Coordinates of C-alpha atoms in Angstrom, one line a residue:
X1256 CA -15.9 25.4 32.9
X1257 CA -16.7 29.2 31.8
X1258 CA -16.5 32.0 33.8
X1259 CA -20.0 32.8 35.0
X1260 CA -19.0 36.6 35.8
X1261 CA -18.1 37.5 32.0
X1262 CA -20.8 37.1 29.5
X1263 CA -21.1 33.8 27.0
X1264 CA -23.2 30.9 26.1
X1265 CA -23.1 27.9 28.3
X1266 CA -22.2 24.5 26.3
X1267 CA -25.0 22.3 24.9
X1268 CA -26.1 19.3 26.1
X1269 CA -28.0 16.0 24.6
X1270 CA -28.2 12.5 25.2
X1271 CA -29.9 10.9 22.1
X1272 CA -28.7 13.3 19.0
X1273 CA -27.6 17.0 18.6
X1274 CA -26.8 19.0 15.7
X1275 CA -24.8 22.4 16.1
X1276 CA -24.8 25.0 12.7
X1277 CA -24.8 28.2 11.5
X1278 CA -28.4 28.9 11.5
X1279 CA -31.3 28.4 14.1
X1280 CA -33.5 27.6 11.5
X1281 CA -30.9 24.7 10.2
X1282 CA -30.6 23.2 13.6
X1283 CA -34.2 23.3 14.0
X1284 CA -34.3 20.7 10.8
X1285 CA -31.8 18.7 11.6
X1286 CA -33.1 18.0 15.8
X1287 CA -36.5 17.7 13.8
X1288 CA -35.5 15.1 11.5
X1289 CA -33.5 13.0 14.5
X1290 CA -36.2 13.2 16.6
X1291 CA -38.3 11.3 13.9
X1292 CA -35.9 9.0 13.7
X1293 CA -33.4 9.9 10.8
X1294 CA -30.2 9.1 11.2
X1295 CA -27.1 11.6 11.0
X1296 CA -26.4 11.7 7.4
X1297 CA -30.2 13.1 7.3
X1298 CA -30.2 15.5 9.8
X1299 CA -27.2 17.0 7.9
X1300 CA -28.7 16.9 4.8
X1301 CA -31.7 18.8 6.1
X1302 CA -29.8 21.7 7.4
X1303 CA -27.6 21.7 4.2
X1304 CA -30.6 22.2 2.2
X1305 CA -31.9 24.5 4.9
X1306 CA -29.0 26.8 5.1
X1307 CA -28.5 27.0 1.1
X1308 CA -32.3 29.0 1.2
X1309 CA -31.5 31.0 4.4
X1310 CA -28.0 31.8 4.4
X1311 CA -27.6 33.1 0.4
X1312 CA -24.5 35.0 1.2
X1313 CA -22.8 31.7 2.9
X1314 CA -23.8 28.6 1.0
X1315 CA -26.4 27.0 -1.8
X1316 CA -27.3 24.7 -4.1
X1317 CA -25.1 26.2 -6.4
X1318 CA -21.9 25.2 -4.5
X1319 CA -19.4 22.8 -3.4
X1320 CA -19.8 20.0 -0.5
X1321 CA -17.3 18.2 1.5
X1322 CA -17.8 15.4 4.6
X1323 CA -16.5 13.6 6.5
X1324 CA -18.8 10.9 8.1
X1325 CA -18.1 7.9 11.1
X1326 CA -20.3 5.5 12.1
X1327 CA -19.0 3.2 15.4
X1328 CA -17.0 0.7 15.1
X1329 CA -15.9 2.0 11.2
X1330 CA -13.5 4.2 9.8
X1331 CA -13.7 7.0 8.6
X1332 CA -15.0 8.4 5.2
X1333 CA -14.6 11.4 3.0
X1334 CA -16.9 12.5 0.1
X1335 CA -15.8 15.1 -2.1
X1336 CA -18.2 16.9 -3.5
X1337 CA -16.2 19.9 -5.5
X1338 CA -16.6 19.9 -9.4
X1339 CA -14.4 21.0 -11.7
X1340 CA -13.8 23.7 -14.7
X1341 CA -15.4 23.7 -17.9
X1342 CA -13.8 20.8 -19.9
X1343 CA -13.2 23.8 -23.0
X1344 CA -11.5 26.0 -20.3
X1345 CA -7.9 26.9 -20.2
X1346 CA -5.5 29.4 -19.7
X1347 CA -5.0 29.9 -23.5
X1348 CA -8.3 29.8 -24.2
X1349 CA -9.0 32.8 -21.9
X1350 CA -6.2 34.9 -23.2
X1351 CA -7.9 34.5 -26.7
X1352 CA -10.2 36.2 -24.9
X1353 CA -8.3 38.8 -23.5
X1354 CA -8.7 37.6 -20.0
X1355 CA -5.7 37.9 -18.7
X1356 CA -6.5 37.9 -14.5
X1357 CA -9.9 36.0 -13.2
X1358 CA -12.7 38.2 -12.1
X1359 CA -14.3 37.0 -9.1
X1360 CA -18.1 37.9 -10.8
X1361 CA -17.2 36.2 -14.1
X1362 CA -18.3 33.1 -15.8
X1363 CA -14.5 32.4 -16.0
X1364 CA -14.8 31.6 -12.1
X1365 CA -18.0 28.9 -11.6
X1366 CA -16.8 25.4 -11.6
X1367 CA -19.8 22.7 -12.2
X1368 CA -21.2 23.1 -8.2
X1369 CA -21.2 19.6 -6.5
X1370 CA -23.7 20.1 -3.9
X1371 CA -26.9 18.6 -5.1
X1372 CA -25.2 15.4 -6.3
X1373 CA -23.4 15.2 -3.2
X1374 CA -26.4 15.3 -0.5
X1375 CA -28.3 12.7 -2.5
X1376 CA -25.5 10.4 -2.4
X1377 CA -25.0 11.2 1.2
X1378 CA -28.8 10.1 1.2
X1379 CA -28.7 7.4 -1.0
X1380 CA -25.7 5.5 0.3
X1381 CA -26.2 6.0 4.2
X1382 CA -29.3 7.8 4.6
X1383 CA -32.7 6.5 6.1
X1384 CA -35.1 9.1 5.0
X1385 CA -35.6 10.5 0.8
X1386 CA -35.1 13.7 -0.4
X1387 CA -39.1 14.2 -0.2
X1388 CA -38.6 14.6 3.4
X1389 CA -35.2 16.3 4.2
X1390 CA -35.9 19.0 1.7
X1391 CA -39.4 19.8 2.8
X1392 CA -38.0 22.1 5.5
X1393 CA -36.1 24.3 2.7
X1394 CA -38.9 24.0 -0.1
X1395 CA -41.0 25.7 2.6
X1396 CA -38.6 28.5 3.9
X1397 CA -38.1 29.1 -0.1
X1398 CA -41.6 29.2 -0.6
X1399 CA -43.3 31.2 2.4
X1400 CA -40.4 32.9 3.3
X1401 CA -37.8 33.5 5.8
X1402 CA -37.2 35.8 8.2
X1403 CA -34.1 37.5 7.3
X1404 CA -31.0 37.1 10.6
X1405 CA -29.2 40.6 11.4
X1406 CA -26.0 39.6 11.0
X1407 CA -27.3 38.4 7.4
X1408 CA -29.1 41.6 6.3
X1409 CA -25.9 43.7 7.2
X1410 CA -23.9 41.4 5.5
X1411 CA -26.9 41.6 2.1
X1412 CA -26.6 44.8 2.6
X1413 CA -22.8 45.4 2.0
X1414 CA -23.0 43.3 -1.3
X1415 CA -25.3 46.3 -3.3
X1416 CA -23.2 46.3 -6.0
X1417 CA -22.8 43.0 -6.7
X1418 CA -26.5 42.3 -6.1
X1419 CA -27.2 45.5 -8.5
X1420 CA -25.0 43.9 -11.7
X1421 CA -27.3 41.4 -13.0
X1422 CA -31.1 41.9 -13.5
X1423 CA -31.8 38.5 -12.5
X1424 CA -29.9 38.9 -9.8
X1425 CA -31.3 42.2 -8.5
X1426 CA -34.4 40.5 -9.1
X1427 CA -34.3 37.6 -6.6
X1428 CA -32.5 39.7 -4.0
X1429 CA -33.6 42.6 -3.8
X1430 CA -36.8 44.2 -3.0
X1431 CA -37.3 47.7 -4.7
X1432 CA -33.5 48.0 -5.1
X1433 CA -33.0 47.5 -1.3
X1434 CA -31.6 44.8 0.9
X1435 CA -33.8 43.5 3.6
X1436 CA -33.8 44.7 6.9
X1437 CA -33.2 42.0 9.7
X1438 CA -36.4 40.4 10.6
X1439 CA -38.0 40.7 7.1
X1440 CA -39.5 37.5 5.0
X1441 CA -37.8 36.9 2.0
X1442 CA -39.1 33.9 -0.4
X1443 CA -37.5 32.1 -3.2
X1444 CA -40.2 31.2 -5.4
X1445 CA -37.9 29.7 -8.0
X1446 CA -35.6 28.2 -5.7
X1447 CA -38.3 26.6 -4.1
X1448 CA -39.5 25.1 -7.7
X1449 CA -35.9 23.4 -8.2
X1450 CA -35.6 22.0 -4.9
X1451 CA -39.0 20.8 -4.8
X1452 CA -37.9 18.9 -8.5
X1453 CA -34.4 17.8 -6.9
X1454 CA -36.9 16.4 -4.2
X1455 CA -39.3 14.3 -6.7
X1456 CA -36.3 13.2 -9.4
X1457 CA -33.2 13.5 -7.7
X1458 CA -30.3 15.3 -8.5
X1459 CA -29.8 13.9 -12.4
X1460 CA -32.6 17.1 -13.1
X1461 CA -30.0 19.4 -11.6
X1462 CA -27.0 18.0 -13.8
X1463 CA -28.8 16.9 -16.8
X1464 CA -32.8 18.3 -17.2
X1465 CA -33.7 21.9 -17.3
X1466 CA -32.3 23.3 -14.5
X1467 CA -28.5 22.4 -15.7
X1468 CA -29.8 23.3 -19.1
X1469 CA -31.1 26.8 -17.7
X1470 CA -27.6 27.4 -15.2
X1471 CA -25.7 26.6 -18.9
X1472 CA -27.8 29.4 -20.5
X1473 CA -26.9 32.2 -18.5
X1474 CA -23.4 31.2 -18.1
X1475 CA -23.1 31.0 -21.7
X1476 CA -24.8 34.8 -22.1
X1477 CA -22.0 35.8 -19.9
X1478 CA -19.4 34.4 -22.1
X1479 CA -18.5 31.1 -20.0
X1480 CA -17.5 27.9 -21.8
X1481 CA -20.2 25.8 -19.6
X1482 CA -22.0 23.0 -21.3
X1483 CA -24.9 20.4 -20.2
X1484 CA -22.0 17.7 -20.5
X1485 CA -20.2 19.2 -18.1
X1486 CA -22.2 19.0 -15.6
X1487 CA -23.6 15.6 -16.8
X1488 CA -20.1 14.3 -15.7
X1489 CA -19.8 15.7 -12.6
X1490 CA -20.3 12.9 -9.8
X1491 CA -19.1 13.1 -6.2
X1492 CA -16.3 10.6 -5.1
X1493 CA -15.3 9.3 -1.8
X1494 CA -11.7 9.3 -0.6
X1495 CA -9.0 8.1 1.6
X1496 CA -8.9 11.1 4.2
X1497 CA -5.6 12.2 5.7
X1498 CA -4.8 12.0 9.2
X1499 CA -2.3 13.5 11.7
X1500 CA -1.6 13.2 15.7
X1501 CA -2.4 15.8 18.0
X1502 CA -2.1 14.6 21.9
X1503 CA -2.7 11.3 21.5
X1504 CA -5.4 12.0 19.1
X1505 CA -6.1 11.4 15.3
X1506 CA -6.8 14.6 13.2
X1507 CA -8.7 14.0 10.3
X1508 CA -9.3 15.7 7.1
X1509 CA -10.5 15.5 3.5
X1510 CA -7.2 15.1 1.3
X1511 CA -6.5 17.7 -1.7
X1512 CA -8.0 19.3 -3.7
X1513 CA -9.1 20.4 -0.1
X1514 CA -6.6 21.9 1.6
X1515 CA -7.0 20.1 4.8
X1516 CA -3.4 19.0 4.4
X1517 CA -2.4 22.4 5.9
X1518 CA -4.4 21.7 8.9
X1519 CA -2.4 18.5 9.5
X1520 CA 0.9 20.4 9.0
X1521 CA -0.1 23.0 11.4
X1522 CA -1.1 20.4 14.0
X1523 CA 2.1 18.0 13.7
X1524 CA 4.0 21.1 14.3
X1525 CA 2.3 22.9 17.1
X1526 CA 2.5 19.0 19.0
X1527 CA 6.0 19.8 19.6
X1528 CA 5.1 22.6 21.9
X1529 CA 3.9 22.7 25.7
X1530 CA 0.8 25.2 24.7
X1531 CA -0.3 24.8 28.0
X1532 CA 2.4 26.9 29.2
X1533 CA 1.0 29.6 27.4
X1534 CA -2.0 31.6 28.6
X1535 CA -5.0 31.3 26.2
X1536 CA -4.6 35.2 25.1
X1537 CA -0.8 35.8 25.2
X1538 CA 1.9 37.4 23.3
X1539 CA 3.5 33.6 23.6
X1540 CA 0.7 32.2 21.8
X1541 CA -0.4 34.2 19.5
X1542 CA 3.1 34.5 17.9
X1543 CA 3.8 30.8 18.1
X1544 CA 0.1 30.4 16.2
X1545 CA 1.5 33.2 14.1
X1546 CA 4.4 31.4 12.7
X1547 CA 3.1 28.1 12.5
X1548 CA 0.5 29.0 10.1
X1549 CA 2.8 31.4 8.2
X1550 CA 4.8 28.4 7.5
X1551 CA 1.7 26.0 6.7
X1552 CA -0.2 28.3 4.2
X1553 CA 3.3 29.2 2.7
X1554 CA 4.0 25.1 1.7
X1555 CA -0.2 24.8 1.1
X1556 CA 0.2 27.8 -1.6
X1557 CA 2.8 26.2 -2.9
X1558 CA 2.3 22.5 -3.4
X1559 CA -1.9 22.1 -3.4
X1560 CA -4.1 21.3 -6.0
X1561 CA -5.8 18.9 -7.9
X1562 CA -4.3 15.3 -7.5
X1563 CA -5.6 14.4 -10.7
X1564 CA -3.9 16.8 -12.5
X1565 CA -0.4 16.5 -10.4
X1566 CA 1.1 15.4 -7.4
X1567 CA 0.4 16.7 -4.3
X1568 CA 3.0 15.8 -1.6
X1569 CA 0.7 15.2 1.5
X1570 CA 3.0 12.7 3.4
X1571 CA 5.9 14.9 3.1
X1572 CA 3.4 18.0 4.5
X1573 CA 2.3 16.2 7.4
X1574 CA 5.4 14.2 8.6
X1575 CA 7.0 13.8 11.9
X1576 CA 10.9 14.9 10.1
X1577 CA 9.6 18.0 8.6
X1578 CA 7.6 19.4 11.9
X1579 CA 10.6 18.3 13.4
X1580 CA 12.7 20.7 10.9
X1581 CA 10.5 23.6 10.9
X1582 CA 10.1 23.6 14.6
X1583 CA 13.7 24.3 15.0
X1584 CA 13.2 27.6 12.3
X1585 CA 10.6 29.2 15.1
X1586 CA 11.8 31.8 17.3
X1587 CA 9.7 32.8 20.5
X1588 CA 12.4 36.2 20.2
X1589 CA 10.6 37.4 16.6
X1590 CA 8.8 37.1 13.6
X1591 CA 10.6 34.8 10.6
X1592 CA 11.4 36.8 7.4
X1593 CA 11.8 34.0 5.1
X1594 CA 7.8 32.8 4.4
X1595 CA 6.4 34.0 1.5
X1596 CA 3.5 32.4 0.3
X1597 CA 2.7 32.5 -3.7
X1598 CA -0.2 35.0 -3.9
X1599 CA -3.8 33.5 -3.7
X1600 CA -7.3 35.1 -3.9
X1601 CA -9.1 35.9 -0.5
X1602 CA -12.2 33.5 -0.3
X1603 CA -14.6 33.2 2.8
X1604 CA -18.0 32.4 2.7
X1605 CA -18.8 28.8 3.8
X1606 CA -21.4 27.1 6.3
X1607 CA -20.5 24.3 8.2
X1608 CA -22.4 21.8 10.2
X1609 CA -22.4 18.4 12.6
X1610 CA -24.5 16.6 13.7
X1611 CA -24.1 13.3 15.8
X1612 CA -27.0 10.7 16.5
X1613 CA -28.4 8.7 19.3
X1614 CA -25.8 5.9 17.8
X1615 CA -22.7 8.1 17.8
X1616 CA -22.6 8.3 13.7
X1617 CA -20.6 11.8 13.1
X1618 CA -21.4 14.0 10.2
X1619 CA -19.0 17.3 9.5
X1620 CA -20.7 18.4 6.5
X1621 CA -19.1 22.3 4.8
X1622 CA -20.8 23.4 1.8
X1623 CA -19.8 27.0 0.3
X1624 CA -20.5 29.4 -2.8
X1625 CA -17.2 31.0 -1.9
X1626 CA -17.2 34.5 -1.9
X1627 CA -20.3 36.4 -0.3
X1628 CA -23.2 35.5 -3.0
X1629 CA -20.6 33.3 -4.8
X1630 CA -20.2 34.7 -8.2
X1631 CA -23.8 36.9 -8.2
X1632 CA -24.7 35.4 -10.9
X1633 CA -28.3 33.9 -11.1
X1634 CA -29.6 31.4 -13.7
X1635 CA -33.4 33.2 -13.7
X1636 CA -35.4 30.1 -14.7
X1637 CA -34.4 27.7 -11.8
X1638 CA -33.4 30.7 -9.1
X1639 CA -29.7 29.4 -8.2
X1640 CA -27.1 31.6 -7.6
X1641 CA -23.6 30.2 -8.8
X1642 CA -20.6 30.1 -6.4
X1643 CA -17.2 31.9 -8.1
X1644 CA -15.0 28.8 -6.8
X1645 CA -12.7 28.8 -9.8
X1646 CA -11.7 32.1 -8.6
X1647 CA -9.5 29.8 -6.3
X1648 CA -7.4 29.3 -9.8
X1649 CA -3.7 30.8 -10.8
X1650 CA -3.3 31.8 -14.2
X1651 CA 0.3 30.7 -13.8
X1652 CA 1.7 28.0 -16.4
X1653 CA 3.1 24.9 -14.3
X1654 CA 1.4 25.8 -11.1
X1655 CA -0.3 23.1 -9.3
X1656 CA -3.3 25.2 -8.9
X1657 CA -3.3 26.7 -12.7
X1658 CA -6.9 26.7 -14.4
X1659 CA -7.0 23.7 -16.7
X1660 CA -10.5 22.2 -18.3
X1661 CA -12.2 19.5 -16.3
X1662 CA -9.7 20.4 -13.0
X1663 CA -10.6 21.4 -10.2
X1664 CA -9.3 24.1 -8.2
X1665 CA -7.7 23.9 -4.9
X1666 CA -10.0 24.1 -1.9
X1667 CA -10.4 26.1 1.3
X1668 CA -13.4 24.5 2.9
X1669 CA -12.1 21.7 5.3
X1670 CA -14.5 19.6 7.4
X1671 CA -12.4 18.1 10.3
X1672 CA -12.5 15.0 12.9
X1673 CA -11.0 13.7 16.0
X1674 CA -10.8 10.0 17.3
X1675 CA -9.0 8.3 19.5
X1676 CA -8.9 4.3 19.9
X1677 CA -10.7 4.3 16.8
X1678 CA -13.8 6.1 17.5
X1679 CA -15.3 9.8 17.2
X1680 CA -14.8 12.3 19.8
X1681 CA -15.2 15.6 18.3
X1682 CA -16.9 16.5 14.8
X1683 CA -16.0 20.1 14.3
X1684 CA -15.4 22.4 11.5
X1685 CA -13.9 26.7 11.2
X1686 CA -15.8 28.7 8.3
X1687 CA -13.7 31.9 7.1
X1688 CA -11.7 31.1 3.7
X1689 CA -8.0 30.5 3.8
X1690 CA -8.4 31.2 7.8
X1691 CA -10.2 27.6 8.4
X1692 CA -6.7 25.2 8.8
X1693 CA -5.6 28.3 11.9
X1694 CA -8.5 28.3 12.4
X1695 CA -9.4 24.4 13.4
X1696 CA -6.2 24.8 15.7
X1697 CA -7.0 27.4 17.4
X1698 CA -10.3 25.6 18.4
X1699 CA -8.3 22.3 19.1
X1700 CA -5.7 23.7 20.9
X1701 CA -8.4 25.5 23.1
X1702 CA -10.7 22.5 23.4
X1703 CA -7.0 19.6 24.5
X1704 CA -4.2 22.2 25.9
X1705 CA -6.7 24.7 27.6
X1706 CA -8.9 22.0 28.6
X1707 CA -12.2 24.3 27.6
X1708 CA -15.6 23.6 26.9
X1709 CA -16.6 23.7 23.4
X1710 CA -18.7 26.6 23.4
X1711 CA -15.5 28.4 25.2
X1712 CA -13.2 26.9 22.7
X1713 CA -15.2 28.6 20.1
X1714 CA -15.4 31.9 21.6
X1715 CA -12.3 32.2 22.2
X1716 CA -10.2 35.3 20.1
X1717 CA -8.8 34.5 17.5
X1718 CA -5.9 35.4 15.5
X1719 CA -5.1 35.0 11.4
X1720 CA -1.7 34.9 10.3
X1721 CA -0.5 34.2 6.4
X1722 CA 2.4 35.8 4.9
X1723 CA 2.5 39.4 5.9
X1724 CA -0.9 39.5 7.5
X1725 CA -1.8 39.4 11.1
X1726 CA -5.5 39.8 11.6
X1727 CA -6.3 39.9 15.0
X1728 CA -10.1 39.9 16.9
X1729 CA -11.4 43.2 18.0
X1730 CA -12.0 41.0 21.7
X1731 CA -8.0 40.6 21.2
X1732 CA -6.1 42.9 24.3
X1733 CA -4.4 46.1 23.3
X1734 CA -1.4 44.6 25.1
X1735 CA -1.5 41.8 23.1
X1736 CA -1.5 43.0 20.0
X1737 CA 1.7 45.5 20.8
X1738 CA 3.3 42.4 22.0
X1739 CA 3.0 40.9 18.9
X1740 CA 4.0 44.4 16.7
X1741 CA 7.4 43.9 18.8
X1742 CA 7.9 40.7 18.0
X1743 CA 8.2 41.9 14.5
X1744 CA 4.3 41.2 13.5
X1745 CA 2.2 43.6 11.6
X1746 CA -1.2 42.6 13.4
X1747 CA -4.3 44.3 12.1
X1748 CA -7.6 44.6 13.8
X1749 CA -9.7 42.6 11.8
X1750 CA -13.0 44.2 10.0
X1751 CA -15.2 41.5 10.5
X1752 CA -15.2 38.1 13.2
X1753 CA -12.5 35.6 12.0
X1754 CA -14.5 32.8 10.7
X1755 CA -17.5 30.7 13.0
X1756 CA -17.0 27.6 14.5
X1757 CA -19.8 24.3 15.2
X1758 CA -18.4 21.6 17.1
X1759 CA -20.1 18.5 18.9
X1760 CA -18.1 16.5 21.6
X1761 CA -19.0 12.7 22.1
X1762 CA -18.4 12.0 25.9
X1763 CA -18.4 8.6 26.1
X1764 CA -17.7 8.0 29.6
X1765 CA -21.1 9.6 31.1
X1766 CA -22.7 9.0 27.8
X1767 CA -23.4 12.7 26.6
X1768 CA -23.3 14.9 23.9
X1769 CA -21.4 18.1 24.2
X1770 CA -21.7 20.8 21.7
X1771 CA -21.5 24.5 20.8
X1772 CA -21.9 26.7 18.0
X1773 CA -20.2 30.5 17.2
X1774 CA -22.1 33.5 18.2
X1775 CA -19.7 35.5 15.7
X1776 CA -23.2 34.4 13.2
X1777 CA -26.3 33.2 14.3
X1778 CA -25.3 29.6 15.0
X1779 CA -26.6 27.4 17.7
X1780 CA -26.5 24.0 18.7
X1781 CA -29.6 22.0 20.4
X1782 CA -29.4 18.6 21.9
X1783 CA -32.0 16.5 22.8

C-alpha cells in the first residue's frame, strides 16, 4: 500500500470493466463503450482510434498494432499487426540511389502501417459492436476538436522542424507556424473524413480505395518505392505468442518481429535472483537490472528480426540453460565489459492500452508511429501522418534485421501478459522504444518481489541500461546514481521520463479490478 505522506495517485478500482491508457480522453471511450455493453476487444478499439487523433506525436492510423487478447477459460492470442517494406525495396536498390544510411524523415523508412486492418479484425473476429460505433468517439475529436494535453504541446512543440519540412505537414499541424499551446482545440478535418470512410467501408478503403491511393502519392513525390499493391497485401496475422516463468507466473509476449523475446530473456534471468533482498531504489538493484538488460538487448540486437525472412532463435533466448549461464557472468562487484550490442536506431513513441471487461477478457493493445510524429510525412488528401518504422532497418548485408522488400523490420513495441493456472492476472504494457523489455521488468518486479500496488509499481524510478548507456530518472537519488558510477556504470540523468506504463490487475479472490496508469503522460485509468 502507498505511502500516504509522499505525493502519488492511489490505485484504481472497478468491479464490472476498467480500461487504463495514455490519454483521459481514450479512457473515457473505452469505460463509455463497456458501460454499453461492448466487450473488451471494443473498448480497446475505441481508445486506439481515440488516441491516434489525440496523441499525433505517440500513435495513428498510420502505424503499426500489436495484441495480445484472453478470454476465460482460453489461451492466449497474439495478432500482429506490423506491415512490411515496399516489395521493390532493397539495399541495392537504395544505393542506386545514393542512399547509403536511412533517414528517419524519408520515404525509405514507412513500412505499409498495419493499424487500420488490424482493429477491424480485432472487431470483426471478437468484437460486439461495428466500426460505426467505436470510431464515433475519434471522428468527433477529429472533427470538433481537441483540447491539446500539456505534456503534448511541449512535446508538438519541440518537433518544429520536423513539423516545418513538408507543407502538408505544416499544414495539418500547425497553426500560423506555431505549435499549440496546452489547452488549445485542434481538429483534423481530413483525418476525420478517412476515419469516418474506414467506419462506413472498413479498412479495404485504407489499403485499396483512395486513401491508400493518396498515402502512395505522396510517398512516391518523395521518392519512396510504395505502391497500391503493397498495401493491398498487407493483412494482419495471429500468432503463437512466447512465454517465460517469472515466480510461478507465465510471461507472455508477441513473438518476433516484436522483440518481446528480450523481455522473456530478461525475466528468466532476473528469476534466479532474491530481488526482494534488494530495496526498490538501491545500488543492488539498479546494477543487477543494469546488467541483465545489457545482456538481453545485446543477444535481441543480434539475433531479431523477421521470421519469415530468417531464423530467429527464441527458445534458445528464453531457456532455463542459458539464464542459467549468463547468471553466473553477473557480478554484484562491477559492471561487465564484454556486451556490446550491434548499433540500432533510438525509437520511442508508442501508446499502449488494456482494458479488461465485466467477464475478465484481457486486451493489451500498443499501437505506434515510432519516432515522435512518425516519419512527418502527411499524405494531404486523406490527413494521415506516416510512422518511419523502417527506420528500425540495418543496411548491413546478412543481418537478421537488413531492409529487404516485403520484410518487415524488427519491432520494439511489446504488449505483455501474466497468468497463472491458466488465466489472466495482469494485462500490462511499458511505452518508450528499445526501453519497453527493462522496462516491463521493472514494473513486474515491482508489482511480485516488492509486492506494490500497480499504480506504485508504475511510479516507481526507473532505470535504462543498453550497451554503454545508463539512463537513470531525475526521481532517481544522487546516492544512487554514484553507487552505480562505482560500480563501473556511466549513468546519465535522463532528459525526458523513461517510458509510461498502463496496467490492470484481475483479483480474483475478492472479485475486483485493480489498475493504474503513468503520470509521466497524461494517462489514467477508470473502473467502474
Amino acid at each position: 500500500m502507498r505511502d500516504f505522506q509522499s505525493p502519488g495517485r492511489s490505485e484504481a478500482f472497478g468491479v464490472n470493466g476498467m480500461a487504463a491508457t495514455t490519454h483521459p480522453l481514450a479512457t473515457l471511450a473505452a469505460i463509455d463503450v463497456l458501460r454499453e455493453g461492448g466487450n473488451a476487444i471494443d473498448a480497446a478499439v475505441a481508445a486506439g482510434a481515440m488516441l491516434a487523433v489525440v496523441e499525433p506525436t505517440q500513435t495513428g492510423v498510420g502505424g503499426d498494432c500489436f495484441v495480445l487478447l484472453k478470454r476465460e477459460g482460453q489461451p492466449v492470442i497474439a495478432l500482429n499487426g506490423s506491415g512490411a517494406a515496399p516489395s521493390a525495396a532493397s539495399v541495392e536498390r537504395l544505393a542506386e540511389a545514393g542512399v547509403t544510411t536511412l533517414d528517419p524523415e524519408s520515404a525509405h523508412t514507412v513500412t505499409v502501417p498495419g493499424a487500420v486492418r488490424t482493429w477491424a479484425r480485432l472487431a470483426e473476429d471478437h468484437g460486439t459492436l461495428d466500426l460505426a460505433r467505436l470510431f464515433a468517439p475519434a471522428i468527433a475529436a477529429a472533427e470538433n476538436g481537441y483540447p491539446v494535453a500539456e505534456r503534448l504541446a511541449r512535446d508538438w512543440a519541440r518537433h518544429m522542424p520536423k513539423l516545418s519540412r513538408l507543407a502538408a505537414t505544416t499544414s495539418v499541424f500547425l497553426h500560423r507556424g506555431e505549435a499549440p499551446a496546452p489547452g488549445d482545440l485542434r481538429a483534423q478535418p481530413m483525418l476525420a473524413r478517412t476515419l469516418r470512410d474506414v467506419a462506413r467501408q472498413g479498412a479495404d478503403v485504407f489499403y485499396e480505395g483512395w486513401i491508400a491511393e493518396s498515402i502512395v502519392k505522396a510517398l512516391r513525390s518523395l521518392g519512396g518505392f510504395h505502391t497500391v499493391e503493397d498495401f493491398a497485401a498487407f493483412r494482419p496475422r495471429y500468432e503463437k505468442p512466447i512465454s517465460a516463468s517469472y515466480r510461478g507466473f507465465e510471461l507472455w509476449e508477441c513473438p518476433p518481429n516484436g522483440s518481446g523475446v528480450a523481455a522473456l530473456a530478461m525475466a528468466s534471468l532476473l528469476d534466479r535472483y532474491n530481488v526482494a533482498d534488494f530495496a526498490p531504489v538501491s545500488v543492488e538493484r539498479y546494477h543487477l537490472l543494469a546488467e541483465i538488460a545489457r545482456i538481453g538487448y545485446a543477444e535481441r540486437d543480434a539475433f531479431v528480426g523477421d521470421p519469415d525472412a530468417g531464423h530467429v532463435p527464441v527458445e534458445r533466448m528464453t531457456s532455463s540453460a542459458r539464464a542459467d549461464i549468463l547468471a553466473r557472468r553477473i557480478s554484484p562487484s562491477g559492471r561487465l565489459t564484454d556486451v556490446t550490442p550491434i548499433t540500432m536506431p533510438e525509437h520511442k513513441d508508442t501508446v499502449f492500452l488494456s482494458v479488461v471487461d465485466k467477464d475478465r477478457t484481457a486486451v493489451s493493445f500498443i499501437n505506434s508511429i515510432f519516432d515522435d510524429f512518425g516519419s512527418g510525412i502527411v499524405a494531404p488528401e486523406c490527413g494521415v501522418l506516416l510512422h518511419n518504422r523502417g527506420f528500425g532497418f540495418v543496411l548491413e548485408p546478412g543481418h537478421p534485421n537488413v531492409l529487404a522488400g516485403g520484410k518487415r523490420p524488427m519491432h520494439t513495441i511489446l504488449p505483455a501478459m501474466l497468468t497463472r493456472g491458466g488465466e489472466c492476472v495482469l494485462s500490462f504494457g511499458v511505452t518508450g522504444g528499445h526501453f519497453q523489455p527493462i522496462g516491463q521488468i521493472q514494473v513486474l518486479s515491482n508489482l511480485l518481489d516488492h509486492r506494490m500496488s500497480v499504480q506504485e509499481a508504475i511510479d516507481q524510478p526507473r532505470i535504462f541500461a543498453r550497451g554503454d548507456v545508463l539512463d537513470v530518472e531525475a526521481t532517481v537519488p544522487a546516492k544512487i546514481v554514484e553507487g552505480l558510477r562505482a560500480l563501473g556504470h556511466l549513468p546519465t540523468r535522463a532528459s525526458n521520463p523513461l517510458g509510461t506504463a498502463q496496467a490492470i490487475w484481475i483479483d480474483r479472490r475478492r472479485g475486483l479490478l485493480r489498475g493504474g496508469a503513468d503520470p509521466r503522460r497524461d494517462g489514467i485509468a477508470l473502473g467502474y
